[in-house]
PDB file of C-alpha atoms and ligand atoms in Angstrom:
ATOM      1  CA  UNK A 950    -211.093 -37.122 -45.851  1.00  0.00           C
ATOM      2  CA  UNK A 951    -208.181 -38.120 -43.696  1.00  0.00           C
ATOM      3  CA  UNK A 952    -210.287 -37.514 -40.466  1.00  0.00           C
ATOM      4  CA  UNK A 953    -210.202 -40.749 -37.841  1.00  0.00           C
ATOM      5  CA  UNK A 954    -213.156 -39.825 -35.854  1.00  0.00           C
ATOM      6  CA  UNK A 955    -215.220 -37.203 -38.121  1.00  0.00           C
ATOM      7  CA  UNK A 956    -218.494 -38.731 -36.397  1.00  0.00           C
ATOM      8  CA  UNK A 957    -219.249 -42.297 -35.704  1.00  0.00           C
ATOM      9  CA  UNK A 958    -221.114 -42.533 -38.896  1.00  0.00           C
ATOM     10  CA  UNK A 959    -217.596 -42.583 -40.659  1.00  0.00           C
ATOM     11  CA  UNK A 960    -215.853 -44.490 -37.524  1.00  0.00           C
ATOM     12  CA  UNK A 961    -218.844 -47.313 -38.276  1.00  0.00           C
ATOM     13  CA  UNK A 962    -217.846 -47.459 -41.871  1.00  0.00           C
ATOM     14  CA  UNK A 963    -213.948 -47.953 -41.241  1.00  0.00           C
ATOM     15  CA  UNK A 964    -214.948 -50.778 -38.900  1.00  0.00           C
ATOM     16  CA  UNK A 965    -217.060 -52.592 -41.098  1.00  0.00           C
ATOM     17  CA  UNK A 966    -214.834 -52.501 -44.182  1.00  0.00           C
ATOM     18  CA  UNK A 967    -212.234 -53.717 -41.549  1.00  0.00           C
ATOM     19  CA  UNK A 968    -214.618 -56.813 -40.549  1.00  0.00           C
ATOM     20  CA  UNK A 969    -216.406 -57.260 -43.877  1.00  0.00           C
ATOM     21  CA  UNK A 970    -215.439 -60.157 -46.014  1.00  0.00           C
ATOM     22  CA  UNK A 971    -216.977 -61.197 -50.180  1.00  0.00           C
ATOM     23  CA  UNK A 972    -219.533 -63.719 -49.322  1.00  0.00           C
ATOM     24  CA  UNK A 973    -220.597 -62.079 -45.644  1.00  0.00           C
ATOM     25  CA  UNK A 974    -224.153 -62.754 -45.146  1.00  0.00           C
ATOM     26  CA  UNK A 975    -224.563 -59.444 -43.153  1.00  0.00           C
ATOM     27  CA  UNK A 976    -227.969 -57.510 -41.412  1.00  0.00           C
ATOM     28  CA  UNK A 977    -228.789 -53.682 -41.660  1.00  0.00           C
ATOM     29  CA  UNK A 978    -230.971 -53.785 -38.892  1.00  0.00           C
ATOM     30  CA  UNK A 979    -232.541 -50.032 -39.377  1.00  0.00           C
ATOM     31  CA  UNK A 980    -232.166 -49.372 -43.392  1.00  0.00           C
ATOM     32  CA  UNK A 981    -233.936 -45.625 -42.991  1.00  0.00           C
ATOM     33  CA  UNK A 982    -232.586 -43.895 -46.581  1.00  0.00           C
ATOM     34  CA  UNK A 983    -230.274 -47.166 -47.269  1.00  0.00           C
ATOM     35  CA  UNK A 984    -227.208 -45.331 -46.929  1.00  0.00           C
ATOM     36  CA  UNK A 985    -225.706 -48.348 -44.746  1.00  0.00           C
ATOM     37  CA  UNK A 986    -227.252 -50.804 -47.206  1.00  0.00           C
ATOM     38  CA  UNK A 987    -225.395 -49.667 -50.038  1.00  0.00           C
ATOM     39  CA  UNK A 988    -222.028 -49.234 -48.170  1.00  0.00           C
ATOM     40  CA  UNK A 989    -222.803 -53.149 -46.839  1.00  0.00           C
ATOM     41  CA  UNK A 990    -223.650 -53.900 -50.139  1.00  0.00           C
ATOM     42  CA  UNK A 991    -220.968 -53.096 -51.986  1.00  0.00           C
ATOM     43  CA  UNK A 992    -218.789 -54.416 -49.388  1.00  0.00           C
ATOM     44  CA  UNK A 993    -220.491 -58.217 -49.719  1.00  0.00           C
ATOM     45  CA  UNK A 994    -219.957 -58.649 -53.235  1.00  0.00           C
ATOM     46  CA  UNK A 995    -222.182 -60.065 -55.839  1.00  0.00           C
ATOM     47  CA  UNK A 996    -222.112 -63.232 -54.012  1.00  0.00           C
ATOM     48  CA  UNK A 997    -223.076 -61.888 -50.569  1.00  0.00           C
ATOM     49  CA  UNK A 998    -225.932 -61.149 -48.790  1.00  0.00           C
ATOM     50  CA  UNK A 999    -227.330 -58.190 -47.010  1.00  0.00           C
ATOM     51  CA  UNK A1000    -231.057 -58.476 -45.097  1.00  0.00           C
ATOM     52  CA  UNK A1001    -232.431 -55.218 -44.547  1.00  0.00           C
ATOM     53  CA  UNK A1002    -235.494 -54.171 -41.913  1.00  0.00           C
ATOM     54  CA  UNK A1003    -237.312 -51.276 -41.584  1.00  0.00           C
ATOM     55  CA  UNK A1004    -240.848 -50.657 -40.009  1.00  0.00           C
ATOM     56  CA  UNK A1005    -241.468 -47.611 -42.916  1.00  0.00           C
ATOM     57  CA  UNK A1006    -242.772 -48.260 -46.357  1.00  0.00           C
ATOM     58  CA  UNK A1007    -241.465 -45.171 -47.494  1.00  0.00           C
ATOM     59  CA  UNK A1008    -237.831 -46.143 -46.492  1.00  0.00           C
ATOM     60  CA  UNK A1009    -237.927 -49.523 -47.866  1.00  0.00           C
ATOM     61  CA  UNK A1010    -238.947 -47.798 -50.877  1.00  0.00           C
ATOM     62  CA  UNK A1011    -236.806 -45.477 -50.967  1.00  0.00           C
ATOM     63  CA  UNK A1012    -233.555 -47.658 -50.480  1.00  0.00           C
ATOM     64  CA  UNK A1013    -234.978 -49.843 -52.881  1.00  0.00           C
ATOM     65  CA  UNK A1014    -234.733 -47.538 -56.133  1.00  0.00           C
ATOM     66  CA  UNK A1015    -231.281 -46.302 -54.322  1.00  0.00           C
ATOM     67  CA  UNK A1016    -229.955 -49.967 -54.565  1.00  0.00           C
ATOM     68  CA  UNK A1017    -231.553 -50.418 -57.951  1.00  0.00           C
ATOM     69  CA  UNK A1018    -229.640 -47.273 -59.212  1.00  0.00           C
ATOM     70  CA  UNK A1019    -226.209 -48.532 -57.733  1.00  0.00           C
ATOM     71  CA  UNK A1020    -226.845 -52.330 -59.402  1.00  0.00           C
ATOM     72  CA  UNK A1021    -226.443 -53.621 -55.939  1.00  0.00           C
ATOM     73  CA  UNK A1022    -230.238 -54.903 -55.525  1.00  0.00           C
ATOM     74  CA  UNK A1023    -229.592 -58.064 -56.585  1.00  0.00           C
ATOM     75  CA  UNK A1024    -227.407 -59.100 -53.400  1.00  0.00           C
ATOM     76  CA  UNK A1025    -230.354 -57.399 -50.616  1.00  0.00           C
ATOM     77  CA  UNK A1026    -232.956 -58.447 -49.437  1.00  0.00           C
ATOM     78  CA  UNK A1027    -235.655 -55.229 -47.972  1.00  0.00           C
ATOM     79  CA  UNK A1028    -237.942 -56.496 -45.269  1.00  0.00           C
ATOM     80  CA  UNK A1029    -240.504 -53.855 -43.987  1.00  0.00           C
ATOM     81  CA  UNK A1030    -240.598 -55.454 -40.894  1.00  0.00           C
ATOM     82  CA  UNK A1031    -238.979 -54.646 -37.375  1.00  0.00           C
ATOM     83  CA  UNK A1032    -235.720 -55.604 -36.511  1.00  0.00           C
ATOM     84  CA  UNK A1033    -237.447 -57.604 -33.536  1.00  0.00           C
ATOM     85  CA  UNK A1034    -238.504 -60.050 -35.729  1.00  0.00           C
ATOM     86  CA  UNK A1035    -235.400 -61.101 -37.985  1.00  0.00           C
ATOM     87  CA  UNK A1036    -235.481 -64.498 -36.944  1.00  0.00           C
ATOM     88  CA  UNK A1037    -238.923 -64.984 -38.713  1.00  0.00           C
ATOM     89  CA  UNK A1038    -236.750 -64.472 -41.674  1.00  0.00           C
ATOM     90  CA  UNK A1039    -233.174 -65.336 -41.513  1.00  0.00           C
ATOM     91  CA  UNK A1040    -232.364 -68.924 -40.714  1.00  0.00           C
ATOM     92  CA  UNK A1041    -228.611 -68.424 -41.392  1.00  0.00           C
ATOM     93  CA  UNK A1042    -225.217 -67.352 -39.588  1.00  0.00           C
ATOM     94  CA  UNK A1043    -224.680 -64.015 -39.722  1.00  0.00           C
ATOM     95  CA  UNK A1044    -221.156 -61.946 -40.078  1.00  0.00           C
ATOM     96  CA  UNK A1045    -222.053 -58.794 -38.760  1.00  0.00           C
ATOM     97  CA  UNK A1046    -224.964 -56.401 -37.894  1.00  0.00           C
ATOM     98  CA  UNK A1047    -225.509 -52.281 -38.296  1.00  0.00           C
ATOM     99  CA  UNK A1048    -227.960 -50.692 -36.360  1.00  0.00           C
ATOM    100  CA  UNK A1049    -227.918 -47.204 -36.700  1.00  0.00           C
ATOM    101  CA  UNK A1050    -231.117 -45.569 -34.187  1.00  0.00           C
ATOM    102  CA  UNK A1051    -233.309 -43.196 -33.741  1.00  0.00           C
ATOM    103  CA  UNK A1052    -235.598 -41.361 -36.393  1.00  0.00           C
ATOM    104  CA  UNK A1053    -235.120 -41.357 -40.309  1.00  0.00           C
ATOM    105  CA  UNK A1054    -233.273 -38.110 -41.032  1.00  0.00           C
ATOM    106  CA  UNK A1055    -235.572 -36.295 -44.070  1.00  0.00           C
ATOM    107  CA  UNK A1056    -238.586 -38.483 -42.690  1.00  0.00           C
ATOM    108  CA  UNK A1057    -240.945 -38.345 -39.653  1.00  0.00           C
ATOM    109  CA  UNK A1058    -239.585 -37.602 -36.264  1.00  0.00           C
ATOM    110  CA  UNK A1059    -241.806 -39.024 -34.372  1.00  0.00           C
ATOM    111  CA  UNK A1060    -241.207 -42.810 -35.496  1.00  0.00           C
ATOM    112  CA  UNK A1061    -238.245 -43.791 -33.599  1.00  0.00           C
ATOM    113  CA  UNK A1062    -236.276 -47.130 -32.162  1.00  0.00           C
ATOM    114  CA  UNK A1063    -237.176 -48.143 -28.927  1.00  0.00           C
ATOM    115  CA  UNK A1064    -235.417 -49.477 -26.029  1.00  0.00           C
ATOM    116  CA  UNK A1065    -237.054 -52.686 -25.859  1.00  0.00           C
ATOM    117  CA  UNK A1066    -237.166 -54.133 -29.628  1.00  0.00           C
ATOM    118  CA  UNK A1067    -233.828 -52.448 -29.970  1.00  0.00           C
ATOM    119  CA  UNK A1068    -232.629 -54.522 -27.216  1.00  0.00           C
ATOM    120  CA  UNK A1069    -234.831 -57.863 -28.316  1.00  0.00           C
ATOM    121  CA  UNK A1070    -233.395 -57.366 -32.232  1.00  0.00           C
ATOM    122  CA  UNK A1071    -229.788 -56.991 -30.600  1.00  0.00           C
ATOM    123  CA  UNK A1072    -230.360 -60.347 -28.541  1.00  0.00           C
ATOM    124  CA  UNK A1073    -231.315 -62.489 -31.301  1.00  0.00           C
ATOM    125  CA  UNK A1074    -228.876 -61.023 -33.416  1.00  0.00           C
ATOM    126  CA  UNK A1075    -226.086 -61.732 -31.123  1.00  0.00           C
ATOM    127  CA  UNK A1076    -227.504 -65.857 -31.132  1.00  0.00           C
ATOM    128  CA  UNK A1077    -227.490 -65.403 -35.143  1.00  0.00           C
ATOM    129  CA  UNK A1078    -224.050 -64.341 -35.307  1.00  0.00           C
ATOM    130  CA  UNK A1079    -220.739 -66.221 -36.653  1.00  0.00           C
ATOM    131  CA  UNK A1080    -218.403 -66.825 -34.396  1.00  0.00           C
ATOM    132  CA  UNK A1081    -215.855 -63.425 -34.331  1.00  0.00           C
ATOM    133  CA  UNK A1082    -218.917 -61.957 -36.009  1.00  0.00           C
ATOM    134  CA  UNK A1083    -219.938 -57.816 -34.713  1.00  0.00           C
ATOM    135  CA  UNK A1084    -222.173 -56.069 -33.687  1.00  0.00           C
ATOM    136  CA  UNK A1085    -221.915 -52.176 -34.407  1.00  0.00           C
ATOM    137  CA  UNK A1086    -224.715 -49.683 -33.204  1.00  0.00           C
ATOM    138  CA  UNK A1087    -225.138 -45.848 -33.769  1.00  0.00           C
ATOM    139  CA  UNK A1088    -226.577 -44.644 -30.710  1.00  0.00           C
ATOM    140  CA  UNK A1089    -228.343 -41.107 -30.444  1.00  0.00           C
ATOM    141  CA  UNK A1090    -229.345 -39.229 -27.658  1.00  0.00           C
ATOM    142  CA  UNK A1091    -230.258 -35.933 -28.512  1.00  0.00           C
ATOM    143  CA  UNK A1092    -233.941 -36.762 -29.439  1.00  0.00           C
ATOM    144  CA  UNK A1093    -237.359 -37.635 -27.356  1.00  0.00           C
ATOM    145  CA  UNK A1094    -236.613 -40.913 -25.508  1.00  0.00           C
ATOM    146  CA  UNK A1095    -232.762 -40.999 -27.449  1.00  0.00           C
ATOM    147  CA  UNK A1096    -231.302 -40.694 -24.117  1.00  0.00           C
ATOM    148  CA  UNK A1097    -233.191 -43.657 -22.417  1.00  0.00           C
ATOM    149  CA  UNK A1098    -232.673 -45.643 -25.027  1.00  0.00           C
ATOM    150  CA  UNK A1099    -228.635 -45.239 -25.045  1.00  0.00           C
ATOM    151  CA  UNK A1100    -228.765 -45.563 -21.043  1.00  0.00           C
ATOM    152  CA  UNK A1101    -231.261 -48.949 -22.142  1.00  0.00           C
ATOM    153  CA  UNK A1102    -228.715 -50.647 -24.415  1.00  0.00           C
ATOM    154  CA  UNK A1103    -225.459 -49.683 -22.324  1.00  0.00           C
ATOM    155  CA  UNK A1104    -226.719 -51.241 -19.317  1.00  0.00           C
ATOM    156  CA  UNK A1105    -227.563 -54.696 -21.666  1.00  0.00           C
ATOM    157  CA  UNK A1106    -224.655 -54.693 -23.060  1.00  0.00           C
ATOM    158  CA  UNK A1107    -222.330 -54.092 -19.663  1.00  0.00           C
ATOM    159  CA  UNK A1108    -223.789 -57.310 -17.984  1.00  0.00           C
ATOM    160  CA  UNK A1109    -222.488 -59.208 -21.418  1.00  0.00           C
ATOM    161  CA  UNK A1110    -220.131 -62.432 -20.782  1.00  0.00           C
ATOM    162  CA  UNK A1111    -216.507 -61.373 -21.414  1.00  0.00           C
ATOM    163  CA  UNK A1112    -215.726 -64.896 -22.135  1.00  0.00           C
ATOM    164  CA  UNK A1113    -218.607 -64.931 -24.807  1.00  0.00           C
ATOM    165  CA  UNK A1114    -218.196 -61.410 -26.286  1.00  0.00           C
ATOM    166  CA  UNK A1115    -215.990 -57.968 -26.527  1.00  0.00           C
ATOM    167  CA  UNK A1116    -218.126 -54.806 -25.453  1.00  0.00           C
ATOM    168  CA  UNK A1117    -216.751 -51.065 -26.373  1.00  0.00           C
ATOM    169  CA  UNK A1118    -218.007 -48.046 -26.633  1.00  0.00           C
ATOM    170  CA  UNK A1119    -216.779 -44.967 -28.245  1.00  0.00           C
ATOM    171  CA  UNK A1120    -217.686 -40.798 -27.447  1.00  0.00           C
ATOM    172  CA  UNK A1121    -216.701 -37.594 -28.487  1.00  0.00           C
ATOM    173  CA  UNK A1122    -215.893 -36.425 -25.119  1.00  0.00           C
ATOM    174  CA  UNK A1123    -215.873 -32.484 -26.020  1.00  0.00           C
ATOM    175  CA  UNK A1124    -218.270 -32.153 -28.348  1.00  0.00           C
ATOM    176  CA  UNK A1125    -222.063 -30.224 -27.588  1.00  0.00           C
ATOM    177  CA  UNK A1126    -225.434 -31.125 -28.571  1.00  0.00           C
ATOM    178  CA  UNK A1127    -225.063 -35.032 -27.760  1.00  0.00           C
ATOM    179  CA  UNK A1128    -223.083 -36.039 -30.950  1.00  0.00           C
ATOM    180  CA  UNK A1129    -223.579 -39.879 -31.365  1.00  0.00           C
ATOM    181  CA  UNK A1130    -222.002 -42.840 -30.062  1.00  0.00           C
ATOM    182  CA  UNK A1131    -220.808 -46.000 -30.857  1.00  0.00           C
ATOM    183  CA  UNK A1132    -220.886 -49.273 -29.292  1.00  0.00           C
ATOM    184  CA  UNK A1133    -219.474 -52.798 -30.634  1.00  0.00           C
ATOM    185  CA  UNK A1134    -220.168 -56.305 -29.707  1.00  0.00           C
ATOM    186  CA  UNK A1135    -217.423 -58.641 -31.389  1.00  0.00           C
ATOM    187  CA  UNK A1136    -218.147 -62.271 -30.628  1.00  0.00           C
ATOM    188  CA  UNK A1137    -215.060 -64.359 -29.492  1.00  0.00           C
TER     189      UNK A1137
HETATM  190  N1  SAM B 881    -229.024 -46.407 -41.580  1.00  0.00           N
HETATM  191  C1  SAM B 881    -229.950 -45.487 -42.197  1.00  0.00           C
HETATM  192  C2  SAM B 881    -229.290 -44.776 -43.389  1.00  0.00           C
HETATM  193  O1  SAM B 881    -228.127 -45.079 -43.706  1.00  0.00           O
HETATM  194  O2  SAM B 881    -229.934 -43.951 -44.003  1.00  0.00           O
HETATM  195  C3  SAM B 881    -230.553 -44.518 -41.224  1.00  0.00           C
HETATM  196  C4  SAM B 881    -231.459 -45.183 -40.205  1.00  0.00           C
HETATM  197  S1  SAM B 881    -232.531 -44.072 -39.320  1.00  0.00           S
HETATM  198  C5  SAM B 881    -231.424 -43.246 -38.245  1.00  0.00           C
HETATM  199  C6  SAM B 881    -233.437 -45.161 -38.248  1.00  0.00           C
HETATM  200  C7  SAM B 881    -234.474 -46.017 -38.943  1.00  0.00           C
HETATM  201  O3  SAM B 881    -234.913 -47.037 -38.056  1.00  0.00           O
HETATM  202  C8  SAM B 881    -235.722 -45.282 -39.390  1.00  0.00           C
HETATM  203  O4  SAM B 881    -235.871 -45.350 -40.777  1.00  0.00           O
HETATM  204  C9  SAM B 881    -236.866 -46.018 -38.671  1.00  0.00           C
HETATM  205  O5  SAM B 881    -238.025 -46.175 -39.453  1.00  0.00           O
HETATM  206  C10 SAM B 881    -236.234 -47.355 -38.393  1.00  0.00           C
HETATM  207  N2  SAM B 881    -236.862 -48.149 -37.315  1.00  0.00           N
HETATM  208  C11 SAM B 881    -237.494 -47.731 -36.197  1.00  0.00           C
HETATM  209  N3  SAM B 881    -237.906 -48.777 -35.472  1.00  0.00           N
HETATM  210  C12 SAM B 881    -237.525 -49.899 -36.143  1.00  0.00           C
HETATM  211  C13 SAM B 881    -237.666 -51.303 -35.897  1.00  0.00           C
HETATM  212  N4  SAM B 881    -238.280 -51.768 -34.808  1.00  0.00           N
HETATM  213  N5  SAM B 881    -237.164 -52.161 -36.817  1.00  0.00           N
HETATM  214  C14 SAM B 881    -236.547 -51.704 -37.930  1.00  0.00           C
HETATM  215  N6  SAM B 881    -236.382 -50.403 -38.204  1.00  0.00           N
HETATM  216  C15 SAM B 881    -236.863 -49.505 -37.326  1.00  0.00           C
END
């Protein structure tokens, strides 16, 4: 549809295809039902790269046979492993990173990002990153510990050097029921 800011899902997405180039090497940080995978994937071409982490065997699973289906498998790589630990498995530059938190929507509830490997993941992420590379997170707030978390990563990401990197952050000021929000890092 022709709407901007329909949620920051769709604001992410517009971003990314902004940023993305053929070749990127790029990192879904939180794959949950792949839907970000795919939309990375397709975005990388067949001679990019896309890592993907989850901690859930049922999501890498799941986004597997979703990639399979599209014929996009062959440029991802599924990790069931937490985003705190990318560096035991990427030893290149990366273009840009998605992390979208909180739970896996059709899944369990209860297994959810946390402040402090969210925070870790986005550290070593930002030292992995290409020069003008980004850094886009969905944040939620609505859920158990969704608020702390956002209040977590904003206060990281304030202290930031503005030499070093760009910080925003986007809201839907009138909206109810704590509607996501979105926060970049672009690297300089
Ligand atoms: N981007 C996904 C999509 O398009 O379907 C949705 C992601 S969902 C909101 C959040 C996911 O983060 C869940 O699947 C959850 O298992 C995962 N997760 C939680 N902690 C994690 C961690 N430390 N490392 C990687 N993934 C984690």
């Amino acid at each position: 549809s022709n709407m901007l800011f329909k949620n920051a899902v769709k604001i992410s997405h517009d971003i990314i295809k902004q940023k993305i180039a053929n070749e990127n090497i790029v990192l879904d940080a939180t794959v949950g039902n792949g839907n970000d995978t795919a939309f990375l994937a397709k975005l990388v071409g067949d001679n990019g790269k896309v890592y993907g982490f989850d901690i859930q065997k049922i999501a890498i699973k799941k986004a597997k046979e979703k990639l399979k289906s599209l014929d996009l498998l062959n440029r991802v790589v599924l990790i069931n492993d937490g985003h705190e630990n990318i560096d035991k498995y990427i030893t290149e530059k990366i273009d840009l990173v998605v992390f979208n938190l909180g739970y896996l929507p059709g899944g369990d509830h209860s297994i959810i990002t946390k402040p402090e490997t969210t925070i870790e993941a986005t550290k070593k992420a930002l030292k992995m990153l290409n020069s003008k590379g980004l850094i886009i997170i969905v944040v939620y707030s609505g859920h158990k510990g969704g608020m702390e978390e956002k209040n977590d990563i904003a206060k990281f990401v304030k202290e930031l050097n503005q030499t070093k990197y760009t910080v925003i952050k986007l809201d839907f000021m009138n909206q109810i029921n704590n509607p996501p929000s979105l926060i970049c890092i672009e690297k300089k």
